[in-house]
Short mmCIF file of C-alpha atoms in Angstrom, two decimals:
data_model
loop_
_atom_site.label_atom_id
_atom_site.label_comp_id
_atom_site.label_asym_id
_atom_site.label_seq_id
_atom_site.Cartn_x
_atom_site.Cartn_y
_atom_site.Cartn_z
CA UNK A 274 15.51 -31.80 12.35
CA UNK A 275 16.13 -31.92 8.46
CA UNK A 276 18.10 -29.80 6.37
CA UNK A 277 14.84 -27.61 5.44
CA UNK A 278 13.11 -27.81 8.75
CA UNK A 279 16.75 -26.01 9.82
CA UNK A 280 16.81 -23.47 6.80
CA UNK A 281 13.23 -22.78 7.68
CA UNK A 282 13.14 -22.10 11.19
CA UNK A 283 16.42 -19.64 10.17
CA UNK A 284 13.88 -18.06 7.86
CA UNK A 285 11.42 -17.72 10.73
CA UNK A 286 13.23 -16.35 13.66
CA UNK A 287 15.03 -13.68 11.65
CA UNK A 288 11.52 -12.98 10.47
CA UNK A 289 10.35 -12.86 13.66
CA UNK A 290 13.02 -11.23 15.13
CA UNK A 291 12.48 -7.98 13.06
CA UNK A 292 8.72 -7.72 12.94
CA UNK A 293 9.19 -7.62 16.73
CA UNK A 294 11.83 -5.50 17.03
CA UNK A 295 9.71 -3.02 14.57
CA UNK A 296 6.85 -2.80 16.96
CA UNK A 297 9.38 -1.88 19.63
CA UNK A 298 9.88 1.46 17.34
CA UNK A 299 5.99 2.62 18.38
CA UNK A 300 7.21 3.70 21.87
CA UNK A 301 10.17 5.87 20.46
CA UNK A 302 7.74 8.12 18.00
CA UNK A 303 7.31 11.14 20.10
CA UNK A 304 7.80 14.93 20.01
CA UNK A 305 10.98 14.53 17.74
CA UNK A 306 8.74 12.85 14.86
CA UNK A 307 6.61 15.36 15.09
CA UNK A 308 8.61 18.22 14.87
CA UNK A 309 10.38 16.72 12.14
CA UNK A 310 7.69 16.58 9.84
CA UNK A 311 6.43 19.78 10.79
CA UNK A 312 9.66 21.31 9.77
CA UNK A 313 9.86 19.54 6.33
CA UNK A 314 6.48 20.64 5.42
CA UNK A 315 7.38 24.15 6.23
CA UNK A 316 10.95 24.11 4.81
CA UNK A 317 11.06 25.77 1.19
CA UNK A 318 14.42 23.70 0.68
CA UNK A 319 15.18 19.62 0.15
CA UNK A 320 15.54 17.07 2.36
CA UNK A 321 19.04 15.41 2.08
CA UNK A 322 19.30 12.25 3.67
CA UNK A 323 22.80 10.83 4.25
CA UNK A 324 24.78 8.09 5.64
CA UNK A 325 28.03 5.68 5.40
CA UNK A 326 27.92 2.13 4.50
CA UNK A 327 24.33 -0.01 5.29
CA UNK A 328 22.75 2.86 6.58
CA UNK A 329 24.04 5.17 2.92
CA UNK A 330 22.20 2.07 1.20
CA UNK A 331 18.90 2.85 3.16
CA UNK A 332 19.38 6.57 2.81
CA UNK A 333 18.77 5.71 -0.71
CA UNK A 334 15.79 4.31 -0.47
CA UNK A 335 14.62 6.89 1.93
CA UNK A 336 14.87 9.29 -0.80
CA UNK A 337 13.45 7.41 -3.38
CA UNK A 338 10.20 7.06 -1.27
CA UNK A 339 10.15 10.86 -0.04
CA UNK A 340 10.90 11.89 -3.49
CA UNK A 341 8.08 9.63 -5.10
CA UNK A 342 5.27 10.64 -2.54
CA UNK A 343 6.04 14.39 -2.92
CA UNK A 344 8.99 15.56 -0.40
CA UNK A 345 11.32 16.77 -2.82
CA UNK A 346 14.59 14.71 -1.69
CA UNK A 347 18.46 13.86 -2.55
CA UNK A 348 20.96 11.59 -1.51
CA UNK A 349 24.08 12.36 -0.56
CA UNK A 350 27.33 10.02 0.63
CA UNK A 351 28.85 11.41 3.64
CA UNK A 352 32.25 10.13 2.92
CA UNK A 353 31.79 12.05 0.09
CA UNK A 354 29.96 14.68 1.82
CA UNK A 355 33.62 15.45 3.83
CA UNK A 356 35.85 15.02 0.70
CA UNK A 357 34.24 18.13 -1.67
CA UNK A 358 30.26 16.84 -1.84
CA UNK A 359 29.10 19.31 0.96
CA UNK A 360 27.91 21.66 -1.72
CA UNK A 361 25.24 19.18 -2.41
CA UNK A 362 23.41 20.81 0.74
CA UNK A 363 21.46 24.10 -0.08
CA UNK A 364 20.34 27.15 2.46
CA UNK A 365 16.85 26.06 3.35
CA UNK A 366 17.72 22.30 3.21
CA UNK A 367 16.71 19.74 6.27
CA UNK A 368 19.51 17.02 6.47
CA UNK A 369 18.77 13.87 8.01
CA UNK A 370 21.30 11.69 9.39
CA UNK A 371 21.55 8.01 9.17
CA UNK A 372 23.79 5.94 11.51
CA UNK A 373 23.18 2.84 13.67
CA UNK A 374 26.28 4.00 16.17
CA UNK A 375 25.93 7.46 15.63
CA UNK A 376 29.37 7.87 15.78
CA UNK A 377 31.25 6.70 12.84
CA UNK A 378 33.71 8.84 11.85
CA UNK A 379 32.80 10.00 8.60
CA UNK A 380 29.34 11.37 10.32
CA UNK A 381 31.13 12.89 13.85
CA UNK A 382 33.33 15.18 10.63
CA UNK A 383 30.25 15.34 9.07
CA UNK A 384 27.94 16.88 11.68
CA UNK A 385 29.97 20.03 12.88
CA UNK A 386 30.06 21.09 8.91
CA UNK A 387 26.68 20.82 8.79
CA UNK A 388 25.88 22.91 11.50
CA UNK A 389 28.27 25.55 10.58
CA UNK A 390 25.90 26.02 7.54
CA UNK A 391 22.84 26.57 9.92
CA UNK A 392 21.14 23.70 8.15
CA UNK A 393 18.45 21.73 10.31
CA UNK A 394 19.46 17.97 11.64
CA UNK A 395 17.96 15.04 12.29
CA UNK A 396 19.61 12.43 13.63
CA UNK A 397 18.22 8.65 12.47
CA UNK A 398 20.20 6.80 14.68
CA UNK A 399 19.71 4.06 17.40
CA UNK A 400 22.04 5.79 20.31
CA UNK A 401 20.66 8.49 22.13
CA UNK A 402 23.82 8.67 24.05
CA UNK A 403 25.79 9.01 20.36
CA UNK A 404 27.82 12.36 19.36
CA UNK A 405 25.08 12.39 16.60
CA UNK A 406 21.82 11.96 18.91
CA UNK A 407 23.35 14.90 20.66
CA UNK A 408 24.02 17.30 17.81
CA UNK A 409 21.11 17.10 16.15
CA UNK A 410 18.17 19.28 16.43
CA UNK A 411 15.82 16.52 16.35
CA UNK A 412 16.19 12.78 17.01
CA UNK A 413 14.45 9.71 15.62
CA UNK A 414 15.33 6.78 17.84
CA UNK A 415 15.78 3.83 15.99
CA UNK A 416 17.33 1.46 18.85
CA UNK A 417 17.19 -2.52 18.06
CA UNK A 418 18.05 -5.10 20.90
CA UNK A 419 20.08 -6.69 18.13
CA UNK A 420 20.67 -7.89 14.81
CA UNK A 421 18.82 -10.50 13.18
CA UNK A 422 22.49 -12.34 12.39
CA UNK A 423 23.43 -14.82 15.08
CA UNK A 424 26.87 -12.72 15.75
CA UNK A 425 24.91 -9.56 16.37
CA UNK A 426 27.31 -8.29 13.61
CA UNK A 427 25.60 -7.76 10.24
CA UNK A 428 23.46 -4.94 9.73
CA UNK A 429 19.85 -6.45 9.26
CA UNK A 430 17.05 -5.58 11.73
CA UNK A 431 18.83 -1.88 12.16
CA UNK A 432 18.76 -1.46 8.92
CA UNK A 433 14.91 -2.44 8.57
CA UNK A 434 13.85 -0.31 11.61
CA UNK A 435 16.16 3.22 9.81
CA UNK A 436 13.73 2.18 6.86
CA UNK A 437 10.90 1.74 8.48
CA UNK A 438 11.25 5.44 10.59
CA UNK A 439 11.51 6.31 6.83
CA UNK A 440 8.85 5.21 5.88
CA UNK A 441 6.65 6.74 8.51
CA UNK A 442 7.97 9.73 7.73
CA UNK A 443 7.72 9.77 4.52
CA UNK A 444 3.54 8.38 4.58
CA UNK A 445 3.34 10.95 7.52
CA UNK A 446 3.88 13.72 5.16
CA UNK A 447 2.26 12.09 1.94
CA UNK A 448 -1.36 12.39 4.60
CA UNK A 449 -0.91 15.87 5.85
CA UNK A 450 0.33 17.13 2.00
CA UNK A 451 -2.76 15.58 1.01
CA UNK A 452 -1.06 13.85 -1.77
CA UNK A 453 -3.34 11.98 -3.51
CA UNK A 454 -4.06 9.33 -6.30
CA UNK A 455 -3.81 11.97 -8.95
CA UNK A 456 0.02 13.39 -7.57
CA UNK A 457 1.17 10.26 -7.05
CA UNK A 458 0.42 9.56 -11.18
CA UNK A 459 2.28 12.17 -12.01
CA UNK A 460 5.20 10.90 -10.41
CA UNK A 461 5.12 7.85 -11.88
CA UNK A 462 3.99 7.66 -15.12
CA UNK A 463 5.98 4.50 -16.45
CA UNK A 464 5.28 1.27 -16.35
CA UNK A 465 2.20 -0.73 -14.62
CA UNK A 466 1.91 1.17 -11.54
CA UNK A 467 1.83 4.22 -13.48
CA UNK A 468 -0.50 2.78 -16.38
CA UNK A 469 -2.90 2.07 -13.26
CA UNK A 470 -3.10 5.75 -12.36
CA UNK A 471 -3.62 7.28 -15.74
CA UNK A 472 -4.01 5.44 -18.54
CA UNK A 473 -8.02 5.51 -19.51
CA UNK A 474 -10.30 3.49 -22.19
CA UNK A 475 -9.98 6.10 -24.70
CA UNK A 476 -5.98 5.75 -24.73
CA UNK A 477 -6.70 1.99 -25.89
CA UNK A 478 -9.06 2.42 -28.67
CA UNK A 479 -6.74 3.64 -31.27
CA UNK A 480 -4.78 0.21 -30.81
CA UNK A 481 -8.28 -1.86 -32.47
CA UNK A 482 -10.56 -1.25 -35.19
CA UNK A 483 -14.23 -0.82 -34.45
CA UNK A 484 -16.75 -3.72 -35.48
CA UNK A 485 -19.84 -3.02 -36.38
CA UNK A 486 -22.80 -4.39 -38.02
CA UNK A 487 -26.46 -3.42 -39.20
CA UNK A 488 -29.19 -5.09 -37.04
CA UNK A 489 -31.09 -6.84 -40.28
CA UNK A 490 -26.80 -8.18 -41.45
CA UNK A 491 -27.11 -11.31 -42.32
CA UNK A 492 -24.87 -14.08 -40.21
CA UNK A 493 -22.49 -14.36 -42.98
CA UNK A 494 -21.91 -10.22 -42.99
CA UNK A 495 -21.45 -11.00 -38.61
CA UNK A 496 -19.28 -13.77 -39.01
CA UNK A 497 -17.10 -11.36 -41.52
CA UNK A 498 -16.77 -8.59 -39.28
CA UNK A 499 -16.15 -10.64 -36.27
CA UNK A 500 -13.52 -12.55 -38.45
CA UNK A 501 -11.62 -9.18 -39.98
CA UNK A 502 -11.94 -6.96 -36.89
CA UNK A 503 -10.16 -9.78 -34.75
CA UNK A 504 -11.97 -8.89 -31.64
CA UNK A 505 -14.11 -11.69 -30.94
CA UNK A 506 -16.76 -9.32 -31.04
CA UNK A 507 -18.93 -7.06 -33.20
CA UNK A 508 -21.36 -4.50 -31.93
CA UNK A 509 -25.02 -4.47 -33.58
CA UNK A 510 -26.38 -0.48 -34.57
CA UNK A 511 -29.83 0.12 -35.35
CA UNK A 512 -29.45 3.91 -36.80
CA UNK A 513 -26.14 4.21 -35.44
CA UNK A 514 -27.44 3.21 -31.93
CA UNK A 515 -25.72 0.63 -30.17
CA UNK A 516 -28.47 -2.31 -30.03
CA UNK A 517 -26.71 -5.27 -28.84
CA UNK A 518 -23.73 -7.55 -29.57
CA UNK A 519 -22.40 -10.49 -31.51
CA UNK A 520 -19.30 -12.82 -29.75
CA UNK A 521 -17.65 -15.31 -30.66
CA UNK A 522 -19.72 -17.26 -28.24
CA UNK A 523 -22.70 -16.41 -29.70
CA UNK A 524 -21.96 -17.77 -33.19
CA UNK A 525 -20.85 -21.28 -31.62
CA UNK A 526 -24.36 -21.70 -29.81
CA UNK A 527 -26.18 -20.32 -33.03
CA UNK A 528 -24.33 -23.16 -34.75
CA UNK A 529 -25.17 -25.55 -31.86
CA UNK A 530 -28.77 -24.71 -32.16
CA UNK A 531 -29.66 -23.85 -35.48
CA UNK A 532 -28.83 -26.41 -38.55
CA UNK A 533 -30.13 -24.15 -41.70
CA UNK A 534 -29.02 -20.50 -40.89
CA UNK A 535 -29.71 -18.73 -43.86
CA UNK A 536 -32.50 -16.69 -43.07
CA UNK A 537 -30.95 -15.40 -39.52
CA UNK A 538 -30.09 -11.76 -39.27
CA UNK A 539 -28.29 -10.09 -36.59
CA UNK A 540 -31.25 -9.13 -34.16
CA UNK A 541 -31.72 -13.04 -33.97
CA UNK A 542 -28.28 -13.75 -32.30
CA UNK A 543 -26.83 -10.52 -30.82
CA UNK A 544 -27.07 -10.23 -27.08
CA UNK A 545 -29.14 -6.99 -26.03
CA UNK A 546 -28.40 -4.42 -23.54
CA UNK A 547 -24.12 -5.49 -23.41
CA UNK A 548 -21.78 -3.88 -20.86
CA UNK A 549 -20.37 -0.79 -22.33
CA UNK A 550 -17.96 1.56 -20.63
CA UNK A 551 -16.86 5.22 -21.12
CA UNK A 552 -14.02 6.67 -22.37
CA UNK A 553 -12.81 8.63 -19.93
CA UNK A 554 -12.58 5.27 -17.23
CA UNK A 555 -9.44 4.25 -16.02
CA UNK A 556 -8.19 1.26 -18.15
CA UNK A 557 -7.69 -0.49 -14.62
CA UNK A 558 -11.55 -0.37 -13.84
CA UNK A 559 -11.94 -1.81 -17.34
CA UNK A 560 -10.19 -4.60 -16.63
CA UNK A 561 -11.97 -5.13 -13.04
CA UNK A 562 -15.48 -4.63 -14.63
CA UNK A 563 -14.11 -7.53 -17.32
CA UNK A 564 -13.34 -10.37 -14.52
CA UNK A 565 -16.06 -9.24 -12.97
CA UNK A 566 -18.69 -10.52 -15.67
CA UNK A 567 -16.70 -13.05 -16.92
CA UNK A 568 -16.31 -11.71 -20.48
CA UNK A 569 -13.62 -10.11 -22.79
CA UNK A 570 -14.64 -7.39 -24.67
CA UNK A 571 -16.47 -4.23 -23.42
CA UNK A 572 -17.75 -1.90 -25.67
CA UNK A 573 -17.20 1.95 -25.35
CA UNK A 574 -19.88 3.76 -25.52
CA UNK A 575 -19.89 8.09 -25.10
CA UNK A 576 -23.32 9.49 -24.90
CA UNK A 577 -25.35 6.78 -26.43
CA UNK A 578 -22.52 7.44 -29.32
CA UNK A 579 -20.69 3.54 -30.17
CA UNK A 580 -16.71 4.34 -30.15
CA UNK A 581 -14.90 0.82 -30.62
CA UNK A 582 -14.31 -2.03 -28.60
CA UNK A 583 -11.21 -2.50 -25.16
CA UNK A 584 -10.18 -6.13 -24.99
CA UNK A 585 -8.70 -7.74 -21.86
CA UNK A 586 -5.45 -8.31 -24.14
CA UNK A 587 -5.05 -4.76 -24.76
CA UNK A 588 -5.29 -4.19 -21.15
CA UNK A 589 -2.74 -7.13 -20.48
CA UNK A 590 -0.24 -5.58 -23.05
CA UNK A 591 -0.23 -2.38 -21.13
CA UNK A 592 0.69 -4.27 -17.98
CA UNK A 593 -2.80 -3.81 -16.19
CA UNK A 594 -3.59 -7.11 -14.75
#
């Protein structure tokens, strides 16, 4: 075997390894689960999700997801927790636990302290038989045969079935919440993903000017506004109605076609009926109905009333691709 047939296979069998060993978590999802999600939808309080070491660094992550899908969450250390941090953990709060063992000794200080302040826990561990599995009020069982590294040593596939038991929770209450495309925008309104949720055709416009020509301008007046707009593209009005449209594409095959041009007007060139949008579209179906048809430019239209022009490179600067 060579040198990368080795590294591969490596590759493979820790893949392997931990997509089976997550499909071994489907048995474990019982009653617990479920009255762990009913109690975080009812709680008025946070969910604070803590742990020590590989399982603190998935904790984190946990958070971020519960926090970003609407289950108002914080992290907290519990080292820290036992060494003046405890305050971080308010009346009504739900704590969740995180700890392969379930009995390292920061969490077996931990756990009486929590209890003492009456506070709901769940227990994220893979031991049932651990001081932790036996405290808490609710367990998820997150037990792995082993570890993806060849010692059975490094924290790998525990780590990615504690996140994955996150993550069902976390999508578990995102579906009965009924959080939806709208909440999730709100919670992330930078960069692409958030672009993709909110931004619309109408927040473009501003960034271009807005060609336009007469239907009886002559090629020379098109060529113009195509040229000073810099859109490769002009719309044609009749009236102020939208008519048709002149490209960049339509000049070269005029030019192909046609050797004395002087007497053609806009109506001769300009392509009728042209795909128009609406303001108030996201910029992300833009962009769709753009590779869809091939083209670059749609023209926004409200009401039969012409607006301006979205080009696929505005949509490309604002990161929807």
């Amino acid at each position: 075997m060579s040198a990368k047939q080795a590294i591969l296979e490596i590759a493979r069998t820790v893949i392997k390894n931990e997509g089976e060993a997550i499909l071994d978590l489907l048995p474990y999802l019982d009653s617990n689960f479920e009255a762990t999600v009913k109690a975080i939808l009812q709680s008025e309080g946070r969910v604070v999700v803590t742990g020590v070491g590989k399982s603190a660094l998935i904790a984190n992550k946990i958070v971020a997801t519960l926090n970003s899908t609407g289950t108002p969450a914080i992290f907290m250390h519990a080292a820290d927790a036992i060494h003046g941090d405890l305050g971080t953990i308010q009346k009504n709060d739900i704590v969740i636990c995180l700890s392969k063992s379930g009995n390292t000794e920061e969490i077996k200080m931990l756990i009486p302290l929590i209890k003492r302040g009456e506070n709901l826990l769940i227990g994220l561990t893979g031991n049932l038989q651990s001081t932790l599995a036996k405290q808490a009020d609710h367990v998820l069982n997150t037990f792995v045969e082993k570890e993806a590294c060849p010692n059975n040593l490094a924290p790998t596939t525990s780590t990615t079935a504690q996140l994955v038991m996150g993550d069902a929770l976390a999508i578990s209450l995102l579906q009965l919440r009924g959080f939806g495309k709208e909440d999730f925008a709100k919670y992330h309104p930078g960069g692409s993903l958030g672009k993709k949720l909110y931004l619309r055709v109408s927040d473009l416009l501003n960034n271009n000017q807005k060609p336009a020509v007469a239907i009886n301008a002559s090629v020379k007046e098109v060529i113009v506004e195509i040229s000073k707009k810099m859109l490769g593209v002009t719309a044609v009005l009749d009236k102020d109605q939208l008519v048709g449209v002149v490209t960049d594409g339509d000049i070269r095959r005029m030019l192909s076609k046609h050797d004395d041009i002087s007497g053609l007007q806009a109506k001769d060139i300009m392509t009728k009926r042209p795909k128009t949008i609406e303001p108030n579209v996201l910029a992300v179906k833009a962009m769709e109905t753009l590779r869809a048809n091939g083209i670059s430019q749609l023209l926004v239209q409200d009401k039969k009333q012409y607006l301006g022009v979205v080009h696929i490179h505005n949509l490309i600067n604002e990161g929807i691709a």
